[in-house]
Amino acid sequence: DQQVKQNSPSLSVQEGRISILNCDYTNSMFDYFLWYKKYPAEGPTFLISISSIKDKNEDGRFTVFLNKSAKHLSLHIVPSQPGDSAVYFCAASAPGNPNFGNEKLTFGTGTRLTIIP
Amino acid sequence: NAGVTQTPKFRVLKTGQSMTLLCAQDMNHEYMYWYRQDPGMGLRLIHYSVGEGTTAKGEVPDGYNVSRLKKQNFLLGLESAAPSQTSVYFCASSYVLAALREQYFGPGTRLTVT
């Protein structure tokens, strides 16, 4: 049962335009969401996160939007640059021990973003 | 800071052989994890550890064992490798904070079992 879904395996966007990557989840207990970026032959690197108490979080060119009622989040990259070409993973976490947090993330299957110069 | 490092980077095993993958982190993180990544499957959690001397099973633990004898190290063992264990293995670590759940990943180990 895939609790975190990224339904688009790939996406191509012109350089300078907006890239929008989507992610859906089914577990209503998830309260923290993250995006990771992965280049070939490297480990995933953390990009941006959002808590369920917010509906938007922005960091430079990257903005994550959360729609709790639709159980949907999206990552916007504006403007897109060639270095943004990578695989992007969405991940989610449910609350755990109130003192220690939750130790586990559930990952989606990833979307390969290609920026066309 | 080196962050999270993994040894080795590549390995080819024959079916039935054993090996140990080593993960080390220098960020004083409590939590450590082992994932495998397969095409179209995303990252799947094998085992994890919430502190020195403790380990727990993840989503796909069968065929693997782990140990966390020191806080900075997390070992993943394959006792009798099978072709189904051909994958890229990632180690990760994180803080113990409810408001900060980012995991930091190593560069990966590409394992092929023939």
PDB file of C-alpha atoms in Angstrom:
ATOM      1  CA  ASP A   1       0.000   0.000   0.000  1.00  0.00           C
ATOM      2  CA  GLN A   2       1.702   3.165  -1.250  1.00  0.00           C
ATOM      3  CA  GLN A   3       0.974   5.828   1.349  1.00  0.00           C
ATOM      4  CA  VAL A   4       2.919   8.515  -0.512  1.00  0.00           C
ATOM      5  CA  LYS A   5       2.404   8.715  -4.261  1.00  0.00           C
ATOM      6  CA  GLN A   6       4.179  10.629  -6.966  1.00  0.00           C
ATOM      7  CA  ASN A   7       2.140   9.842 -10.044  1.00  0.00           C
ATOM      8  CA  SER A   8       4.386  11.556 -12.583  1.00  0.00           C
ATOM      9  CA  PRO A   9       7.580   9.543 -13.141  1.00  0.00           C
ATOM     10  CA  SER A  10       9.063  12.354 -15.224  1.00  0.00           C
ATOM     11  CA  LEU A  11       8.632  16.020 -16.079  1.00  0.00           C
ATOM     12  CA  SER A  12      10.365  18.271 -18.603  1.00  0.00           C
ATOM     13  CA  VAL A  13      10.375  22.054 -18.197  1.00  0.00           C
ATOM     14  CA  GLN A  14      11.982  24.870 -20.161  1.00  0.00           C
ATOM     15  CA  GLU A  15      14.746  26.766 -18.377  1.00  0.00           C
ATOM     16  CA  GLY A  16      13.381  29.876 -16.688  1.00  0.00           C
ATOM     17  CA  ARG A  17       9.835  28.551 -16.425  1.00  0.00           C
ATOM     18  CA  ILE A  18       8.089  27.156 -13.353  1.00  0.00           C
ATOM     19  CA  SER A  19       8.467  23.494 -12.417  1.00  0.00           C
ATOM     20  CA  ILE A  20       5.615  21.969 -10.403  1.00  0.00           C
ATOM     21  CA  LEU A  21       6.088  18.561  -8.825  1.00  0.00           C
ATOM     22  CA  ASN A  22       3.133  16.869  -7.173  1.00  0.00           C
ATOM     23  CA  CYS A  23       2.701  14.404  -4.358  1.00  0.00           C
ATOM     24  CA  ASP A  24      -0.392  12.772  -2.841  1.00  0.00           C
ATOM     25  CA  TYR A  25      -0.693  10.919   0.437  1.00  0.00           C
ATOM     26  CA  THR A  26      -3.300   8.677   1.982  1.00  0.00           C
ATOM     27  CA  ASN A  27      -2.341   8.545   5.681  1.00  0.00           C
ATOM     28  CA  SER A  28      -4.200  11.314   7.523  1.00  0.00           C
ATOM     29  CA  MET A  29      -1.772  10.924  10.452  1.00  0.00           C
ATOM     30  CA  PHE A  30       1.094  12.454   8.463  1.00  0.00           C
ATOM     31  CA  ASP A  31       1.936  15.857   9.911  1.00  0.00           C
ATOM     32  CA  TYR A  32       5.325  16.681   8.409  1.00  0.00           C
ATOM     33  CA  PHE A  33       6.340  16.610   4.767  1.00  0.00           C
ATOM     34  CA  LEU A  34       9.700  16.886   3.039  1.00  0.00           C
ATOM     35  CA  TRP A  35      11.164  17.116  -0.433  1.00  0.00           C
ATOM     36  CA  TYR A  36      14.497  15.596  -1.330  1.00  0.00           C
ATOM     37  CA  LYS A  37      16.574  16.054  -4.463  1.00  0.00           C
ATOM     38  CA  LYS A  38      18.801  13.323  -5.850  1.00  0.00           C
ATOM     39  CA  TYR A  39      21.495  13.497  -8.477  1.00  0.00           C
ATOM     40  CA  PRO A  40      22.775  10.292 -10.153  1.00  0.00           C
ATOM     41  CA  ALA A  41      25.336   8.369  -8.081  1.00  0.00           C
ATOM     42  CA  GLU A  42      24.727  10.584  -5.032  1.00  0.00           C
ATOM     43  CA  GLY A  43      22.589  10.298  -1.932  1.00  0.00           C
ATOM     44  CA  PRO A  44      19.337  12.287  -1.596  1.00  0.00           C
ATOM     45  CA  THR A  45      19.756  15.781  -0.180  1.00  0.00           C
ATOM     46  CA  PHE A  46      17.125  17.597   1.839  1.00  0.00           C
ATOM     47  CA  LEU A  47      15.473  20.473  -0.003  1.00  0.00           C
ATOM     48  CA  ILE A  48      12.542  21.871   1.930  1.00  0.00           C
ATOM     49  CA  SER A  49       9.929  20.778   4.452  1.00  0.00           C
ATOM     50  CA  ILE A  50       6.532  21.833   5.748  1.00  0.00           C
ATOM     51  CA  SER A  51       4.608  21.138   8.890  1.00  0.00           C
ATOM     52  CA  SER A  52       0.888  20.424   8.691  1.00  0.00           C
ATOM     53  CA  ILE A  53       0.163  23.575  10.679  1.00  0.00           C
ATOM     54  CA  LYS A  54       1.215  25.568   7.613  1.00  0.00           C
ATOM     55  CA  ASP A  55      -0.021  25.600   4.041  1.00  0.00           C
ATOM     56  CA  LYS A  56       3.043  27.153   2.446  1.00  0.00           C
ATOM     57  CA  ASN A  57       6.760  27.281   3.049  1.00  0.00           C
ATOM     58  CA  GLU A  58       9.202  29.201   0.889  1.00  0.00           C
ATOM     59  CA  ASP A  59      12.981  29.018   0.580  1.00  0.00           C
ATOM     60  CA  GLY A  60      14.480  31.016  -2.246  1.00  0.00           C
ATOM     61  CA  ARG A  61      13.345  29.565  -5.575  1.00  0.00           C
ATOM     62  CA  PHE A  62      11.590  26.661  -3.851  1.00  0.00           C
ATOM     63  CA  THR A  63       8.071  26.759  -2.406  1.00  0.00           C
ATOM     64  CA  VAL A  64       6.104  23.861  -0.996  1.00  0.00           C
ATOM     65  CA  PHE A  65       2.323  24.036  -0.792  1.00  0.00           C
ATOM     66  CA  LEU A  66       0.225  21.750   1.384  1.00  0.00           C
ATOM     67  CA  ASN A  67      -3.494  21.105   0.889  1.00  0.00           C
ATOM     68  CA  LYS A  68      -4.517  18.966   3.835  1.00  0.00           C
ATOM     69  CA  SER A  69      -8.127  18.518   2.775  1.00  0.00           C
ATOM     70  CA  ALA A  70      -6.979  17.083  -0.567  1.00  0.00           C
ATOM     71  CA  LYS A  71      -4.008  15.269   1.005  1.00  0.00           C
ATOM     72  CA  HIS A  72      -1.825  16.853  -1.631  1.00  0.00           C
ATOM     73  CA  LEU A  73       1.421  18.750  -1.661  1.00  0.00           C
ATOM     74  CA  SER A  74       3.391  20.336  -4.431  1.00  0.00           C
ATOM     75  CA  LEU A  75       6.871  21.727  -4.930  1.00  0.00           C
ATOM     76  CA  HIS A  76       7.256  24.824  -7.103  1.00  0.00           C
ATOM     77  CA  ILE A  77      10.637  25.798  -8.506  1.00  0.00           C
ATOM     78  CA  VAL A  78      10.815  29.297  -9.995  1.00  0.00           C
ATOM     79  CA  PRO A  79      12.718  30.002 -12.146  1.00  0.00           C
ATOM     80  CA  SER A  80      13.891  26.546 -13.170  1.00  0.00           C
ATOM     81  CA  GLN A  81      17.606  26.168 -13.829  1.00  0.00           C
ATOM     82  CA  PRO A  82      19.612  23.389 -15.548  1.00  0.00           C
ATOM     83  CA  GLY A  83      21.116  22.401 -12.190  1.00  0.00           C
ATOM     84  CA  ASP A  84      17.613  21.548 -10.995  1.00  0.00           C
ATOM     85  CA  SER A  85      17.585  18.486 -13.269  1.00  0.00           C
ATOM     86  CA  ALA A  86      17.411  15.589 -10.792  1.00  0.00           C
ATOM     87  CA  VAL A  87      15.027  13.083  -9.247  1.00  0.00           C
ATOM     88  CA  TYR A  88      12.773  14.616  -6.593  1.00  0.00           C
ATOM     89  CA  PHE A  89      11.348  12.525  -3.760  1.00  0.00           C
ATOM     90  CA  CYS A  90       8.431  13.488  -1.595  1.00  0.00           C
ATOM     91  CA  ALA A  91       8.450  12.081   1.973  1.00  0.00           C
ATOM     92  CA  ALA A  92       6.068  12.182   4.919  1.00  0.00           C
ATOM     93  CA  SER A  93       6.212  11.542   8.646  1.00  0.00           C
ATOM     94  CA  ALA A  94       3.572  10.902  11.307  1.00  0.00           C
ATOM     95  CA  PRO A  95       3.840  12.096  14.920  1.00  0.00           C
ATOM     96  CA  GLY A  96       5.747   9.801  17.201  1.00  0.00           C
ATOM     97  CA  ASN A  97       6.867  10.082  20.785  1.00  0.00           C
ATOM     98  CA  PRO A  98       6.118  13.688  21.809  1.00  0.00           C
ATOM     99  CA  ASN A  99       9.530  13.910  23.446  1.00  0.00           C
ATOM    100  CA  PHE A 100      11.558  12.287  20.718  1.00  0.00           C
ATOM    101  CA  GLY A 101       9.673  12.824  17.499  1.00  0.00           C
ATOM    102  CA  ASN A 102       9.186  10.133  14.906  1.00  0.00           C
ATOM    103  CA  GLU A 103      12.066   8.184  13.555  1.00  0.00           C
ATOM    104  CA  LYS A 104      10.571   7.140  10.219  1.00  0.00           C
ATOM    105  CA  LEU A 105       9.889   8.754   6.855  1.00  0.00           C
ATOM    106  CA  THR A 106       7.726   7.274   4.100  1.00  0.00           C
ATOM    107  CA  PHE A 107       8.999   8.100   0.619  1.00  0.00           C
ATOM    108  CA  GLY A 108       7.283   8.395  -2.723  1.00  0.00           C
ATOM    109  CA  THR A 109       8.724   6.771  -5.847  1.00  0.00           C
ATOM    110  CA  GLY A 110      10.215   9.976  -7.226  1.00  0.00           C
ATOM    111  CA  THR A 111       9.795  12.282 -10.233  1.00  0.00           C
ATOM    112  CA  ARG A 112      12.652  12.843 -12.667  1.00  0.00           C
ATOM    113  CA  LEU A 113      12.789  16.545 -13.545  1.00  0.00           C
ATOM    114  CA  THR A 114      14.632  17.581 -16.707  1.00  0.00           C
ATOM    115  CA  ILE A 115      15.244  21.267 -17.355  1.00  0.00           C
ATOM    116  CA  ILE A 116      15.621  22.014 -21.051  1.00  0.00           C
ATOM    117  CA  PRO A 117      18.106  24.828 -21.783  1.00  0.00           C
TER     118      PRO A 117
ATOM    119  CA  ASN B   1      32.370  17.644   8.852  1.00  0.00           C
ATOM    120  CA  ALA B   2      32.213  14.614   6.556  1.00  0.00           C
ATOM    121  CA  GLY B   3      28.493  14.125   7.289  1.00  0.00           C
ATOM    122  CA  VAL B   4      27.399  10.577   6.485  1.00  0.00           C
ATOM    123  CA  THR B   5      29.908   8.267   4.836  1.00  0.00           C
ATOM    124  CA  GLN B   6      29.429   4.751   3.478  1.00  0.00           C
ATOM    125  CA  THR B   7      31.913   1.980   2.786  1.00  0.00           C
ATOM    126  CA  PRO B   8      32.294   0.464   0.204  1.00  0.00           C
ATOM    127  CA  LYS B   9      30.945   2.457  -2.750  1.00  0.00           C
ATOM    128  CA  PHE B  10      30.602  -0.570  -5.032  1.00  0.00           C
ATOM    129  CA  ARG B  11      30.595  -4.328  -4.489  1.00  0.00           C
ATOM    130  CA  VAL B  12      29.874  -7.428  -6.532  1.00  0.00           C
ATOM    131  CA  LEU B  13      28.960 -10.586  -4.639  1.00  0.00           C
ATOM    132  CA  LYS B  14      28.198 -14.118  -5.680  1.00  0.00           C
ATOM    133  CA  THR B  15      24.982 -15.698  -4.449  1.00  0.00           C
ATOM    134  CA  GLY B  16      25.477 -17.047  -0.933  1.00  0.00           C
ATOM    135  CA  GLN B  17      28.396 -14.803  -0.017  1.00  0.00           C
ATOM    136  CA  SER B  18      28.216 -12.480   2.951  1.00  0.00           C
ATOM    137  CA  MET B  19      29.266  -8.888   3.438  1.00  0.00           C
ATOM    138  CA  THR B  20      28.926  -5.917   5.765  1.00  0.00           C
ATOM    139  CA  LEU B  21      28.199  -2.349   4.740  1.00  0.00           C
ATOM    140  CA  LEU B  22      29.513   0.331   7.057  1.00  0.00           C
ATOM    141  CA  CYS B  23      27.879   3.686   7.721  1.00  0.00           C
ATOM    142  CA  ALA B  24      29.474   6.407   9.801  1.00  0.00           C
ATOM    143  CA  GLN B  25      28.190   9.854  10.787  1.00  0.00           C
ATOM    144  CA  ASP B  26      29.955  12.677  12.576  1.00  0.00           C
ATOM    145  CA  MET B  27      26.911  14.843  13.409  1.00  0.00           C
ATOM    146  CA  ASN B  28      26.177  13.194  16.779  1.00  0.00           C
ATOM    147  CA  HIS B  29      22.779  12.050  15.491  1.00  0.00           C
ATOM    148  CA  GLU B  30      20.760   9.629  17.592  1.00  0.00           C
ATOM    149  CA  TYR B  31      18.812   8.047  14.757  1.00  0.00           C
ATOM    150  CA  MET B  32      20.335   6.064  11.902  1.00  0.00           C
ATOM    151  CA  TYR B  33      18.721   4.205   9.009  1.00  0.00           C
ATOM    152  CA  TRP B  34      19.404   1.811   6.167  1.00  0.00           C
ATOM    153  CA  TYR B  35      17.376   2.095   2.953  1.00  0.00           C
ATOM    154  CA  ARG B  36      17.454   0.373  -0.369  1.00  0.00           C
ATOM    155  CA  GLN B  37      16.519   2.033  -3.635  1.00  0.00           C
ATOM    156  CA  ASP B  38      15.242   0.024  -6.578  1.00  0.00           C
ATOM    157  CA  PRO B  39      13.929   1.316  -9.914  1.00  0.00           C
ATOM    158  CA  GLY B  40      10.331   2.529  -9.596  1.00  0.00           C
ATOM    159  CA  MET B  41      10.228   1.710  -5.876  1.00  0.00           C
ATOM    160  CA  GLY B  42      11.549   4.840  -4.218  1.00  0.00           C
ATOM    161  CA  LEU B  43      13.424   4.433  -0.941  1.00  0.00           C
ATOM    162  CA  ARG B  44      12.392   1.561   1.300  1.00  0.00           C
ATOM    163  CA  LEU B  45      13.462   1.317   4.931  1.00  0.00           C
ATOM    164  CA  ILE B  46      15.336  -1.889   5.827  1.00  0.00           C
ATOM    165  CA  HIS B  47      16.289  -1.363   9.488  1.00  0.00           C
ATOM    166  CA  TYR B  48      16.791   1.620  11.727  1.00  0.00           C
ATOM    167  CA  SER B  49      18.229   2.520  15.111  1.00  0.00           C
ATOM    168  CA  VAL B  50      17.014   5.073  17.653  1.00  0.00           C
ATOM    169  CA  GLY B  51      20.202   4.939  19.687  1.00  0.00           C
ATOM    170  CA  GLU B  52      23.395   3.064  20.490  1.00  0.00           C
ATOM    171  CA  GLY B  53      22.678  -0.599  21.125  1.00  0.00           C
ATOM    172  CA  THR B  54      19.112  -0.492  19.748  1.00  0.00           C
ATOM    173  CA  THR B  55      17.784  -1.532  16.346  1.00  0.00           C
ATOM    174  CA  ALA B  56      14.365  -2.101  14.812  1.00  0.00           C
ATOM    175  CA  LYS B  57      12.908  -3.550  11.624  1.00  0.00           C
ATOM    176  CA  GLY B  58      11.721  -1.373   8.812  1.00  0.00           C
ATOM    177  CA  GLU B  59       9.593  -2.150   5.790  1.00  0.00           C
ATOM    178  CA  VAL B  60      11.861  -4.744   4.092  1.00  0.00           C
ATOM    179  CA  PRO B  61      14.093  -6.349   6.785  1.00  0.00           C
ATOM    180  CA  ASP B  62      14.268  -9.939   5.541  1.00  0.00           C
ATOM    181  CA  GLY B  63      17.750 -11.141   4.615  1.00  0.00           C
ATOM    182  CA  TYR B  64      19.512  -8.323   6.481  1.00  0.00           C
ATOM    183  CA  ASN B  65      20.881  -7.810   9.969  1.00  0.00           C
ATOM    184  CA  VAL B  66      22.170  -4.640  11.613  1.00  0.00           C
ATOM    185  CA  SER B  67      24.191  -3.555  14.584  1.00  0.00           C
ATOM    186  CA  ARG B  68      24.787  -0.212  16.318  1.00  0.00           C
ATOM    187  CA  LEU B  69      27.589  -0.787  18.791  1.00  0.00           C
ATOM    188  CA  LYS B  70      28.756   2.819  18.651  1.00  0.00           C
ATOM    189  CA  LYS B  71      26.579   5.906  18.253  1.00  0.00           C
ATOM    190  CA  GLN B  72      28.398   7.058  15.138  1.00  0.00           C
ATOM    191  CA  ASN B  73      28.343   3.722  13.276  1.00  0.00           C
ATOM    192  CA  PHE B  74      25.547   1.600  11.835  1.00  0.00           C
ATOM    193  CA  LEU B  75      26.398  -1.691  10.119  1.00  0.00           C
ATOM    194  CA  LEU B  76      24.234  -3.568   7.624  1.00  0.00           C
ATOM    195  CA  GLY B  77      24.985  -7.244   7.105  1.00  0.00           C
ATOM    196  CA  LEU B  78      23.969  -9.678   4.408  1.00  0.00           C
ATOM    197  CA  GLU B  79      24.599 -13.215   5.662  1.00  0.00           C
ATOM    198  CA  SER B  80      23.775 -15.049   2.426  1.00  0.00           C
ATOM    199  CA  ALA B  81      23.390 -12.693  -0.506  1.00  0.00           C
ATOM    200  CA  ALA B  82      20.653 -13.292  -3.103  1.00  0.00           C
ATOM    201  CA  PRO B  83      20.180 -11.695  -6.548  1.00  0.00           C
ATOM    202  CA  SER B  84      17.039  -9.959  -5.165  1.00  0.00           C
ATOM    203  CA  GLN B  85      19.366  -7.950  -2.936  1.00  0.00           C
ATOM    204  CA  THR B  86      20.965  -6.273  -5.939  1.00  0.00           C
ATOM    205  CA  SER B  87      20.226  -2.635  -5.197  1.00  0.00           C
ATOM    206  CA  VAL B  88      21.634   0.717  -4.172  1.00  0.00           C
ATOM    207  CA  TYR B  89      21.870   1.019  -0.389  1.00  0.00           C
ATOM    208  CA  PHE B  90      21.689   4.335   1.409  1.00  0.00           C
ATOM    209  CA  CYS B  91      22.445   5.091   5.009  1.00  0.00           C
ATOM    210  CA  ALA B  92      20.931   8.129   6.712  1.00  0.00           C
ATOM    211  CA  SER B  93      20.935   9.797  10.112  1.00  0.00           C
ATOM    212  CA  SER B  94      18.843  12.395  11.896  1.00  0.00           C
ATOM    213  CA  TYR B  95      18.324  14.372  15.087  1.00  0.00           C
ATOM    214  CA  VAL B  96      15.784  13.478  17.747  1.00  0.00           C
ATOM    215  CA  LEU B  97      13.425  16.399  17.313  1.00  0.00           C
ATOM    216  CA  ALA B  98       9.721  16.327  16.536  1.00  0.00           C
ATOM    217  CA  ALA B  99       9.981  19.670  14.747  1.00  0.00           C
ATOM    218  CA  LEU B 100      13.041  18.776  12.699  1.00  0.00           C
ATOM    219  CA  ARG B 101      12.745  15.422  10.981  1.00  0.00           C
ATOM    220  CA  GLU B 102      15.149  15.834   8.080  1.00  0.00           C
ATOM    221  CA  GLN B 103      17.364  12.843   7.440  1.00  0.00           C
ATOM    222  CA  TYR B 104      20.878  13.240   6.076  1.00  0.00           C
ATOM    223  CA  PHE B 105      21.973  10.659   3.548  1.00  0.00           C
ATOM    224  CA  GLY B 106      25.267   9.083   2.603  1.00  0.00           C
ATOM    225  CA  PRO B 107      26.420   8.713  -1.028  1.00  0.00           C
ATOM    226  CA  GLY B 108      25.202   5.123  -1.376  1.00  0.00           C
ATOM    227  CA  THR B 109      26.639   1.648  -1.992  1.00  0.00           C
ATOM    228  CA  ARG B 110      25.857  -0.064  -5.277  1.00  0.00           C
ATOM    229  CA  LEU B 111      25.634  -3.807  -4.680  1.00  0.00           C
ATOM    230  CA  THR B 112      25.306  -6.420  -7.400  1.00  0.00           C
ATOM    231  CA  VAL B 113      24.640 -10.056  -6.530  1.00  0.00           C
ATOM    232  CA  THR B 114      25.256 -12.528  -9.357  1.00  0.00           C
TER     233      THR B 114
END
